Amino acid sequence: MRSNVRQSHPVLARYIDVIITTLCHKQILLGHKKKTEKKRQDADLEVSKRKSDKKISKLAKMDPGIVCFQHCGPKVFCFLLPQTCPVCGEDLGAANFSLLPFRVPYPFIRASQYPCAVVIKPTTGDFLNDYYNSMDLHIGVTTSTGTIVEFDKQGLRKHRSNHWNQCLLLDQVTLPWREHWDTTLWQVCKQKCWSAKTYSEDNHNCYSFVLTFLVTLMYRNLSEAARNRTMFCEKFIVPRTTAAGKYISLYRKLKDMVDVKDDMTNNDTESYGAANAADPKNVQELTQYVQSLLQTIQDKFQNMSDQILTRIDEMGTRIDDLEKNIGDLMTQAGVEAPDK
């Protein structure tokens, strides 16, 4: 039948063949396009995953990883879970914990990973190693893309600096507010008062910039508190820094303990090495070693003897002085001194 159609209607047959061929090509191209698109999506997903893993890895490196657990006594804090309980010595591998080991939450964040947020950090250094209660804090905000906007003696700056990789999150707006956040922020940034010349450490500083922006934003309790410096500090800054202070104190105590332990280990190793280096290897060295040891002991005894004699002489002198003072006092009082 198909051959009859081709013979009777050759033009129509060719047209049908062209349509069929075109459809086949389109189907092949569509399939190829889908495969290509799938590969591209997989590649993008892999890149995104790697970036995410890299960010998590960087953040993990900043987090010292304080572990807390409780076995038979008080809670124990450490950087690494020990094999045995430091209180009773029981093997923790098969122990029944009163409180299962958990990682103490790390209170600090990377500012660029928190869009449309208000963040603070120490003016110099970081929280874990450098910050103390008497030090100044520096406050800034982030855009919807994570760009940090801050005002300091250099003027108004926008960047993604690593200096904000260990800061505290004061607050963050919800997703529907992000566009309004950016718009308001750029309006405030355009004001000519935010320049290096107008900056004043006491009266016109980073705090002034952030509070001005938050009041203009008109975002719930955050903007309401921003109308008063003291209120904003009490509601948003003090609670965060207080909680962070506990973590900082715990971290530094653990770090000091680890440093002391390392120093003791190093000293023991050095002493052991020195002792081994002095070990006699033959009879002659043994004789010299014994003679040296005896001489050292003799010197120590002589030194102790000299110190004892010196102390006795000092005590005798003090007794003589005391007797003289007593005699003088008795003479002044008109009392005759007893015969010796």
mmCIF file of C-alpha atoms in Angstrom:
data_model
loop_
_atom_site.group_PDB
_atom_site.id
_atom_site.type_symbol
_atom_site.label_atom_id
_atom_site.label_comp_id
_atom_site.label_asym_id
_atom_site.label_seq_id
_atom_site.Cartn_x
_atom_site.Cartn_y
_atom_site.Cartn_z
ATOM 1 C CA MET A 1 0.000 0.000 0.000
ATOM 2 C CA ARG A 2 2.867 2.344 0.884
ATOM 3 C CA SER A 3 4.458 1.638 -2.496
ATOM 4 C CA ASN A 4 1.153 2.431 -4.213
ATOM 5 C CA VAL A 5 0.978 5.771 -2.411
ATOM 6 C CA ARG A 6 4.532 6.567 -3.400
ATOM 7 C CA GLN A 7 3.791 5.724 -7.022
ATOM 8 C CA SER A 8 0.517 7.628 -7.214
ATOM 9 C CA HIS A 9 1.580 10.600 -5.053
ATOM 10 C CA PRO A 10 5.372 10.909 -5.221
ATOM 11 C CA VAL A 11 5.421 14.520 -3.969
ATOM 12 C CA LEU A 12 3.279 13.662 -0.970
ATOM 13 C CA ALA A 13 5.469 10.665 -0.236
ATOM 14 C CA ARG A 14 8.619 12.781 -0.261
ATOM 15 C CA TYR A 15 6.928 15.324 1.992
ATOM 16 C CA ILE A 16 5.962 12.583 4.445
ATOM 17 C CA ASP A 17 9.540 11.239 4.409
ATOM 18 C CA VAL A 18 10.893 14.710 5.158
ATOM 19 C CA ILE A 19 8.472 15.102 8.062
ATOM 20 C CA ILE A 20 9.369 11.688 9.470
ATOM 21 C CA THR A 21 13.103 12.375 9.113
ATOM 22 C CA THR A 22 12.738 15.799 10.730
ATOM 23 C CA LEU A 23 10.773 14.357 13.627
ATOM 24 C CA CYS A 24 13.392 11.665 14.130
ATOM 25 C CA HIS A 25 16.170 14.241 14.118
ATOM 26 C CA LYS A 26 14.268 16.413 16.577
ATOM 27 C CA GLN A 27 13.724 13.432 18.835
ATOM 28 C CA ILE A 28 17.405 12.573 18.698
ATOM 29 C CA LEU A 29 18.409 16.184 19.344
ATOM 30 C CA LEU A 30 15.918 16.456 22.185
ATOM 31 C CA GLY A 31 17.293 13.321 23.794
ATOM 32 C CA HIS A 32 20.834 14.590 23.377
ATOM 33 C CA LYS A 33 19.844 17.957 24.810
ATOM 34 C CA LYS A 34 18.255 16.313 27.832
ATOM 35 C CA LYS A 35 21.377 14.251 28.429
ATOM 36 C CA THR A 36 23.568 17.335 28.062
ATOM 37 C CA GLU A 37 21.322 19.317 30.403
ATOM 38 C CA LYS A 38 21.383 16.478 32.924
ATOM 39 C CA LYS A 39 25.179 16.342 32.794
ATOM 40 C CA ARG A 40 25.397 20.111 33.229
ATOM 41 C CA GLN A 41 23.026 20.023 36.202
ATOM 42 C CA ASP A 42 25.022 17.197 37.760
ATOM 43 C CA ALA A 43 28.233 19.153 37.197
ATOM 44 C CA ASP A 44 26.719 22.312 38.719
ATOM 45 C CA LEU A 45 25.450 20.290 41.658
ATOM 46 C CA GLU A 46 28.891 18.785 42.185
ATOM 47 C CA VAL A 47 30.538 22.220 42.057
ATOM 48 C CA SER A 48 27.957 23.594 44.470
ATOM 49 C CA LYS A 49 28.508 20.661 46.794
ATOM 50 C CA ARG A 50 32.261 21.152 46.700
ATOM 51 C CA LYS A 51 31.877 24.842 47.484
ATOM 52 C CA SER A 52 29.517 24.020 50.326
ATOM 53 C CA ASP A 53 31.883 21.362 51.666
ATOM 54 C CA LYS A 54 34.734 23.841 51.398
ATOM 55 C CA LYS A 55 32.794 26.447 53.368
ATOM 56 C CA ILE A 56 31.842 23.879 55.980
ATOM 57 C CA SER A 57 35.456 22.732 56.148
ATOM 58 C CA LYS A 58 36.680 26.296 56.682
ATOM 59 C CA LEU A 59 34.067 26.879 59.354
ATOM 60 C CA ALA A 60 34.960 23.573 61.003
ATOM 61 C CA LYS A 61 38.600 24.649 61.141
ATOM 62 C CA MET A 62 37.548 27.784 63.023
ATOM 63 C CA ASP A 63 35.402 25.782 65.436
ATOM 64 C CA PRO A 64 37.739 24.280 68.081
ATOM 65 C CA GLY A 65 35.199 21.522 68.698
ATOM 66 C CA ILE A 66 34.613 21.482 72.466
ATOM 67 C CA VAL A 67 33.090 18.185 73.615
ATOM 68 C CA CYS A 68 31.033 17.746 76.789
ATOM 69 C CA PHE A 69 30.055 14.517 78.562
ATOM 70 C CA GLN A 70 29.209 13.197 82.020
ATOM 71 C CA HIS A 71 30.034 9.738 83.287
ATOM 72 C CA CYS A 72 30.336 9.239 87.038
ATOM 73 C CA GLY A 73 30.916 12.713 88.405
ATOM 74 C CA PRO A 74 30.708 16.300 87.173
ATOM 75 C CA LYS A 75 30.445 17.297 83.524
ATOM 76 C CA VAL A 76 33.709 17.025 81.630
ATOM 77 C CA PHE A 77 34.739 19.385 78.832
ATOM 78 C CA CYS A 78 37.532 18.537 76.402
ATOM 79 C CA PHE A 79 38.677 18.901 72.805
ATOM 80 C CA LEU A 80 38.891 15.137 72.229
ATOM 81 C CA LEU A 81 36.900 12.411 73.968
ATOM 82 C CA PRO A 82 39.359 10.472 76.190
ATOM 83 C CA GLN A 83 39.561 6.683 76.187
ATOM 84 C CA THR A 84 39.015 6.500 79.936
ATOM 85 C CA CYS A 85 36.994 8.557 82.392
ATOM 86 C CA PRO A 86 39.262 11.179 84.014
ATOM 87 C CA VAL A 87 37.374 10.746 87.313
ATOM 88 C CA CYS A 88 37.144 6.975 87.825
ATOM 89 C CA GLY A 89 39.386 5.646 85.058
ATOM 90 C CA GLU A 90 36.711 3.402 83.506
ATOM 91 C CA ASP A 91 36.949 2.624 79.806
ATOM 92 C CA LEU A 92 34.537 4.977 78.035
ATOM 93 C CA GLY A 93 34.234 2.674 75.034
ATOM 94 C CA ALA A 94 31.647 0.553 76.841
ATOM 95 C CA ALA A 95 30.618 2.955 79.593
ATOM 96 C CA ASN A 96 27.128 4.090 80.529
ATOM 97 C CA PHE A 97 27.078 7.875 80.318
ATOM 98 C CA SER A 98 24.957 10.048 82.564
ATOM 99 C CA LEU A 99 25.153 12.571 79.722
ATOM 100 C CA LEU A 100 26.085 11.342 76.261
ATOM 101 C CA PRO A 101 28.995 13.179 74.599
ATOM 102 C CA PHE A 102 27.926 16.142 72.483
ATOM 103 C CA ARG A 103 29.623 19.045 70.770
ATOM 104 C CA VAL A 104 29.155 22.392 72.506
ATOM 105 C CA PRO A 105 27.469 24.757 69.988
ATOM 106 C CA TYR A 106 29.915 27.156 68.360
ATOM 107 C CA PRO A 107 28.424 30.651 68.866
ATOM 108 C CA PHE A 108 30.248 32.461 66.070
ATOM 109 C CA ILE A 109 29.352 32.784 62.390
ATOM 110 C CA ARG A 110 30.851 33.824 59.061
ATOM 111 C CA ALA A 111 29.092 37.094 58.190
ATOM 112 C CA SER A 112 29.050 36.507 54.420
ATOM 113 C CA GLN A 113 26.933 33.375 54.940
ATOM 114 C CA TYR A 114 24.141 35.309 56.691
ATOM 115 C CA PRO A 115 22.388 37.726 54.299
ATOM 116 C CA CYS A 116 20.475 40.744 55.591
ATOM 117 C CA ALA A 117 21.891 40.457 59.081
ATOM 118 C CA VAL A 118 23.334 42.629 61.833
ATOM 119 C CA VAL A 119 26.697 41.343 63.068
ATOM 120 C CA ILE A 120 29.398 42.358 65.548
ATOM 121 C CA LYS A 121 33.047 41.460 66.069
ATOM 122 C CA PRO A 122 36.005 42.779 68.085
ATOM 123 C CA THR A 123 37.510 45.943 66.637
ATOM 124 C CA THR A 124 40.872 44.176 66.597
ATOM 125 C CA GLY A 125 41.608 40.464 66.557
ATOM 126 C CA ASP A 126 38.978 37.783 67.071
ATOM 127 C CA PHE A 127 36.691 36.638 69.867
ATOM 128 C CA LEU A 128 38.370 33.382 70.877
ATOM 129 C CA ASN A 129 41.951 34.575 71.212
ATOM 130 C CA ASP A 130 41.932 38.348 71.595
ATOM 131 C CA TYR A 131 38.667 39.638 73.033
ATOM 132 C CA TYR A 132 38.152 40.802 76.628
ATOM 133 C CA ASN A 133 35.233 42.664 78.199
ATOM 134 C CA SER A 134 37.050 45.991 78.181
ATOM 135 C CA MET A 135 37.687 45.900 74.429
ATOM 136 C CA ASP A 136 35.620 47.734 71.820
ATOM 137 C CA LEU A 137 33.239 45.961 69.469
ATOM 138 C CA HIS A 138 32.635 46.784 65.816
ATOM 139 C CA ILE A 139 29.156 46.463 64.291
ATOM 140 C CA GLY A 140 28.107 46.094 60.666
ATOM 141 C CA VAL A 141 25.401 44.690 58.382
ATOM 142 C CA THR A 142 25.262 42.363 55.382
ATOM 143 C CA THR A 143 23.353 42.691 52.119
ATOM 144 C CA SER A 144 21.084 40.058 50.569
ATOM 145 C CA THR A 145 24.146 38.641 48.782
ATOM 146 C CA GLY A 146 26.310 38.498 51.911
ATOM 147 C CA THR A 147 28.363 41.627 51.196
ATOM 148 C CA ILE A 148 29.499 43.289 54.421
ATOM 149 C CA VAL A 149 28.754 46.999 54.835
ATOM 150 C CA GLU A 150 30.542 48.816 57.646
ATOM 151 C CA PHE A 151 31.437 52.338 58.701
ATOM 152 C CA ASP A 152 34.783 53.091 60.367
ATOM 153 C CA LYS A 153 37.627 55.602 60.260
ATOM 154 C CA GLN A 154 38.179 54.699 56.603
ATOM 155 C CA GLY A 155 34.617 55.693 55.780
ATOM 156 C CA LEU A 156 31.820 53.540 54.409
ATOM 157 C CA ARG A 157 33.089 50.224 53.053
ATOM 158 C CA LYS A 158 31.479 47.306 51.200
ATOM 159 C CA HIS A 159 33.428 44.049 50.922
ATOM 160 C CA ARG A 160 33.571 40.314 51.712
ATOM 161 C CA SER A 161 36.599 40.400 53.996
ATOM 162 C CA ASN A 162 37.796 37.448 56.062
ATOM 163 C CA HIS A 163 37.937 39.763 59.071
ATOM 164 C CA TRP A 164 34.250 38.965 59.602
ATOM 165 C CA ASN A 165 34.686 35.191 59.678
ATOM 166 C CA GLN A 166 34.259 35.013 63.460
ATOM 167 C CA CYS A 167 31.454 37.306 64.527
ATOM 168 C CA LEU A 168 28.181 37.223 66.443
ATOM 169 C CA LEU A 169 24.776 37.345 64.781
ATOM 170 C CA LEU A 170 22.554 39.940 66.470
ATOM 171 C CA ASP A 171 19.523 39.547 64.216
ATOM 172 C CA GLN A 172 18.472 38.678 60.667
ATOM 173 C CA VAL A 173 15.356 39.665 58.711
ATOM 174 C CA THR A 174 13.038 37.161 57.074
ATOM 175 C CA LEU A 175 13.114 36.400 53.343
ATOM 176 C CA PRO A 176 10.223 38.732 52.288
ATOM 177 C CA TRP A 177 12.085 41.699 53.773
ATOM 178 C CA ARG A 178 15.339 41.232 51.850
ATOM 179 C CA GLU A 179 14.518 43.464 48.898
ATOM 180 C CA HIS A 180 13.361 46.240 51.222
ATOM 181 C CA TRP A 181 16.509 45.710 53.307
ATOM 182 C CA ASP A 182 18.807 46.276 50.304
ATOM 183 C CA THR A 183 16.833 49.279 49.063
ATOM 184 C CA THR A 184 16.859 50.964 52.462
ATOM 185 C CA LEU A 185 20.530 50.172 52.999
ATOM 186 C CA TRP A 186 21.561 51.788 49.715
ATOM 187 C CA GLN A 187 19.465 54.852 50.511
ATOM 188 C CA VAL A 188 21.248 55.271 53.843
ATOM 189 C CA CYS A 189 24.648 54.625 52.244
ATOM 190 C CA LYS A 190 24.049 57.478 49.777
ATOM 191 C CA GLN A 191 23.887 59.978 52.626
ATOM 192 C CA LYS A 192 26.996 62.179 52.625
ATOM 193 C CA CYS A 193 27.464 61.937 56.382
ATOM 194 C CA TRP A 194 29.129 58.502 56.146
ATOM 195 C CA SER A 195 32.655 59.489 55.133
ATOM 196 C CA ALA A 196 36.112 59.202 56.653
ATOM 197 C CA LYS A 197 36.102 62.941 57.417
ATOM 198 C CA THR A 198 32.849 62.816 59.364
ATOM 199 C CA TYR A 199 33.816 59.717 61.358
ATOM 200 C CA SER A 200 34.159 60.215 65.105
ATOM 201 C CA GLU A 201 35.117 57.358 67.388
ATOM 202 C CA ASP A 202 32.864 58.668 70.162
ATOM 203 C CA ASN A 203 29.906 60.366 68.462
ATOM 204 C CA HIS A 204 29.651 59.293 64.812
ATOM 205 C CA ASN A 205 30.821 55.722 64.401
ATOM 206 C CA CYS A 206 29.815 52.243 63.242
ATOM 207 C CA TYR A 207 27.086 52.109 65.877
ATOM 208 C CA SER A 208 25.603 55.360 64.556
ATOM 209 C CA PHE A 209 25.499 54.012 61.005
ATOM 210 C CA VAL A 210 23.819 50.718 61.881
ATOM 211 C CA LEU A 211 21.236 52.288 64.188
ATOM 212 C CA THR A 212 20.377 54.929 61.580
ATOM 213 C CA PHE A 213 19.848 52.201 59.003
ATOM 214 C CA LEU A 214 17.728 50.053 61.332
ATOM 215 C CA VAL A 215 15.486 52.957 62.319
ATOM 216 C CA THR A 216 14.969 53.771 58.628
ATOM 217 C CA LEU A 217 14.247 50.097 57.898
ATOM 218 C CA MET A 218 11.247 50.014 60.272
ATOM 219 C CA TYR A 219 11.550 46.293 60.958
ATOM 220 C CA ARG A 220 9.595 45.244 64.045
ATOM 221 C CA ASN A 221 11.375 45.175 67.427
ATOM 222 C CA LEU A 222 14.793 45.543 65.815
ATOM 223 C CA SER A 223 14.038 49.034 64.521
ATOM 224 C CA GLU A 224 12.166 49.958 67.678
ATOM 225 C CA ALA A 225 15.155 49.104 69.865
ATOM 226 C CA ALA A 226 17.503 50.943 67.485
ATOM 227 C CA ARG A 227 15.900 54.262 68.453
ATOM 228 C CA ASN A 228 17.785 54.102 71.741
ATOM 229 C CA ARG A 229 21.448 53.089 71.958
ATOM 230 C CA THR A 230 21.159 51.676 75.459
ATOM 231 C CA MET A 231 18.005 49.701 74.698
ATOM 232 C CA PHE A 232 19.526 48.173 71.563
ATOM 233 C CA CYS A 233 22.635 47.207 73.489
ATOM 234 C CA GLU A 234 20.618 45.603 76.298
ATOM 235 C CA LYS A 235 18.282 43.669 74.006
ATOM 236 C CA PHE A 236 20.596 42.526 71.222
ATOM 237 C CA ILE A 237 24.266 42.920 72.132
ATOM 238 C CA VAL A 238 24.560 42.018 75.818
ATOM 239 C CA PRO A 239 22.713 38.650 75.615
ATOM 240 C CA ARG A 240 24.853 37.487 72.656
ATOM 241 C CA THR A 241 28.168 38.600 74.103
ATOM 242 C CA THR A 242 27.315 37.089 77.496
ATOM 243 C CA ALA A 243 26.604 33.691 75.959
ATOM 244 C CA ALA A 244 29.719 33.934 73.797
ATOM 245 C CA GLY A 245 31.778 34.938 76.836
ATOM 246 C CA LYS A 246 31.023 31.612 78.517
ATOM 247 C CA TYR A 247 32.222 29.743 75.445
ATOM 248 C CA ILE A 248 35.355 31.909 75.196
ATOM 249 C CA SER A 249 36.188 31.343 78.874
ATOM 250 C CA LEU A 250 35.716 27.584 78.522
ATOM 251 C CA TYR A 251 37.845 27.472 75.376
ATOM 252 C CA ARG A 252 40.723 29.401 76.952
ATOM 253 C CA LYS A 253 40.754 27.237 80.082
ATOM 254 C CA LEU A 254 40.902 24.073 77.990
ATOM 255 C CA LYS A 255 43.581 25.572 75.755
ATOM 256 C CA ASP A 256 45.697 26.541 78.776
ATOM 257 C CA MET A 257 45.382 23.009 80.158
ATOM 258 C CA VAL A 258 46.480 21.534 76.834
ATOM 259 C CA ASP A 259 49.418 23.957 76.607
ATOM 260 C CA VAL A 260 50.574 23.088 80.144
ATOM 261 C CA LYS A 261 50.302 19.380 79.395
ATOM 262 C CA ASP A 262 52.321 19.810 76.197
ATOM 263 C CA ASP A 263 55.011 21.770 78.066
ATOM 264 C CA MET A 264 55.265 19.055 80.714
ATOM 265 C CA THR A 265 55.528 16.380 78.036
ATOM 266 C CA ASN A 266 58.243 18.312 76.219
ATOM 267 C CA ASN A 267 60.190 18.868 79.452
ATOM 268 C CA ASP A 268 59.971 15.185 80.358
ATOM 269 C CA THR A 269 61.179 14.244 76.887
ATOM 270 C CA GLU A 270 64.118 16.642 77.101
ATOM 271 C CA SER A 271 65.070 15.399 80.576
ATOM 272 C CA TYR A 272 64.872 11.790 79.449
ATOM 273 C CA GLY A 273 66.992 12.562 76.405
ATOM 274 C CA ALA A 274 69.603 14.356 78.509
ATOM 275 C CA ALA A 275 69.739 11.460 80.966
ATOM 276 C CA ASN A 276 70.194 8.943 78.186
ATOM 277 C CA ALA A 277 72.917 11.061 76.622
ATOM 278 C CA ALA A 278 74.816 10.991 79.945
ATOM 279 C CA ASP A 279 74.576 7.219 80.458
ATOM 280 C CA PRO A 280 78.063 5.654 80.865
ATOM 281 C CA LYS A 281 79.103 3.240 78.116
ATOM 282 C CA ASN A 282 82.217 1.633 79.674
ATOM 283 C CA VAL A 283 84.090 1.223 82.986
ATOM 284 C CA GLN A 284 86.066 4.425 82.559
ATOM 285 C CA GLU A 285 82.943 6.472 81.876
ATOM 286 C CA LEU A 286 81.194 4.717 84.768
ATOM 287 C CA THR A 287 84.023 5.733 87.132
ATOM 288 C CA GLN A 288 83.867 9.308 85.904
ATOM 289 C CA TYR A 289 80.097 9.282 86.240
ATOM 290 C CA VAL A 290 80.248 8.035 89.863
ATOM 291 C CA GLN A 291 82.932 10.573 90.752
ATOM 292 C CA SER A 292 80.890 13.349 89.176
ATOM 293 C CA LEU A 293 77.791 12.189 91.036
ATOM 294 C CA LEU A 294 79.645 12.071 94.373
ATOM 295 C CA GLN A 295 81.119 15.506 93.751
ATOM 296 C CA THR A 296 77.656 16.866 92.969
ATOM 297 C CA ILE A 297 76.248 15.372 96.174
ATOM 298 C CA GLN A 298 79.176 16.724 98.192
ATOM 299 C CA ASP A 299 78.715 20.183 96.708
ATOM 300 C CA LYS A 300 75.022 20.107 97.545
ATOM 301 C CA PHE A 301 75.702 19.062 101.143
ATOM 302 C CA GLN A 302 78.371 21.741 101.467
ATOM 303 C CA ASN A 303 75.965 24.314 100.107
ATOM 304 C CA MET A 304 73.265 23.200 102.529
ATOM 305 C CA SER A 305 75.751 23.267 105.409
ATOM 306 C CA ASP A 306 76.853 26.783 104.526
ATOM 307 C CA GLN A 307 73.253 27.914 104.361
ATOM 308 C CA ILE A 308 72.498 26.374 107.774
ATOM 309 C CA LEU A 309 75.541 28.009 109.381
ATOM 310 C CA THR A 310 74.614 31.338 107.829
ATOM 311 C CA ARG A 311 71.085 31.050 109.193
ATOM 312 C CA ILE A 312 72.434 30.157 112.667
ATOM 313 C CA ASP A 313 74.715 33.202 112.614
ATOM 314 C CA GLU A 314 71.805 35.396 111.543
ATOM 315 C CA MET A 315 69.627 34.003 114.333
ATOM 316 C CA GLY A 316 72.420 34.588 116.885
ATOM 317 C CA THR A 317 72.779 38.176 115.723
ATOM 318 C CA ARG A 318 69.026 38.697 115.956
ATOM 319 C CA ILE A 319 68.974 37.234 119.500
ATOM 320 C CA ASP A 320 71.788 39.569 120.574
ATOM 321 C CA ASP A 321 69.935 42.526 119.091
ATOM 322 C CA LEU A 322 66.733 41.431 120.801
ATOM 323 C CA GLU A 323 68.452 41.152 124.194
ATOM 324 C CA LYS A 324 69.965 44.593 123.714
ATOM 325 C CA ASN A 325 66.591 46.096 122.805
ATOM 326 C CA ILE A 326 64.962 44.470 125.840
ATOM 327 C CA GLY A 327 67.735 45.814 128.066
ATOM 328 C CA ASP A 328 67.304 49.313 126.678
ATOM 329 C CA LEU A 329 63.550 49.170 127.232
ATOM 330 C CA MET A 330 63.998 47.976 130.819
ATOM 331 C CA THR A 331 66.525 50.739 131.478
ATOM 332 C CA GLN A 332 64.109 53.326 130.104
ATOM 333 C CA ALA A 333 61.382 51.883 132.309
ATOM 334 C CA GLY A 334 63.615 52.065 135.410
ATOM 335 C CA VAL A 335 63.788 48.309 135.843
ATOM 336 C CA GLU A 336 67.085 46.672 136.578
ATOM 337 C CA ALA A 337 68.075 43.963 134.184
ATOM 338 C CA PRO A 338 68.423 40.490 135.733
ATOM 339 C CA ASP A 339 71.893 39.056 136.149
ATOM 340 C CA LYS A 340 72.911 36.663 133.404
#
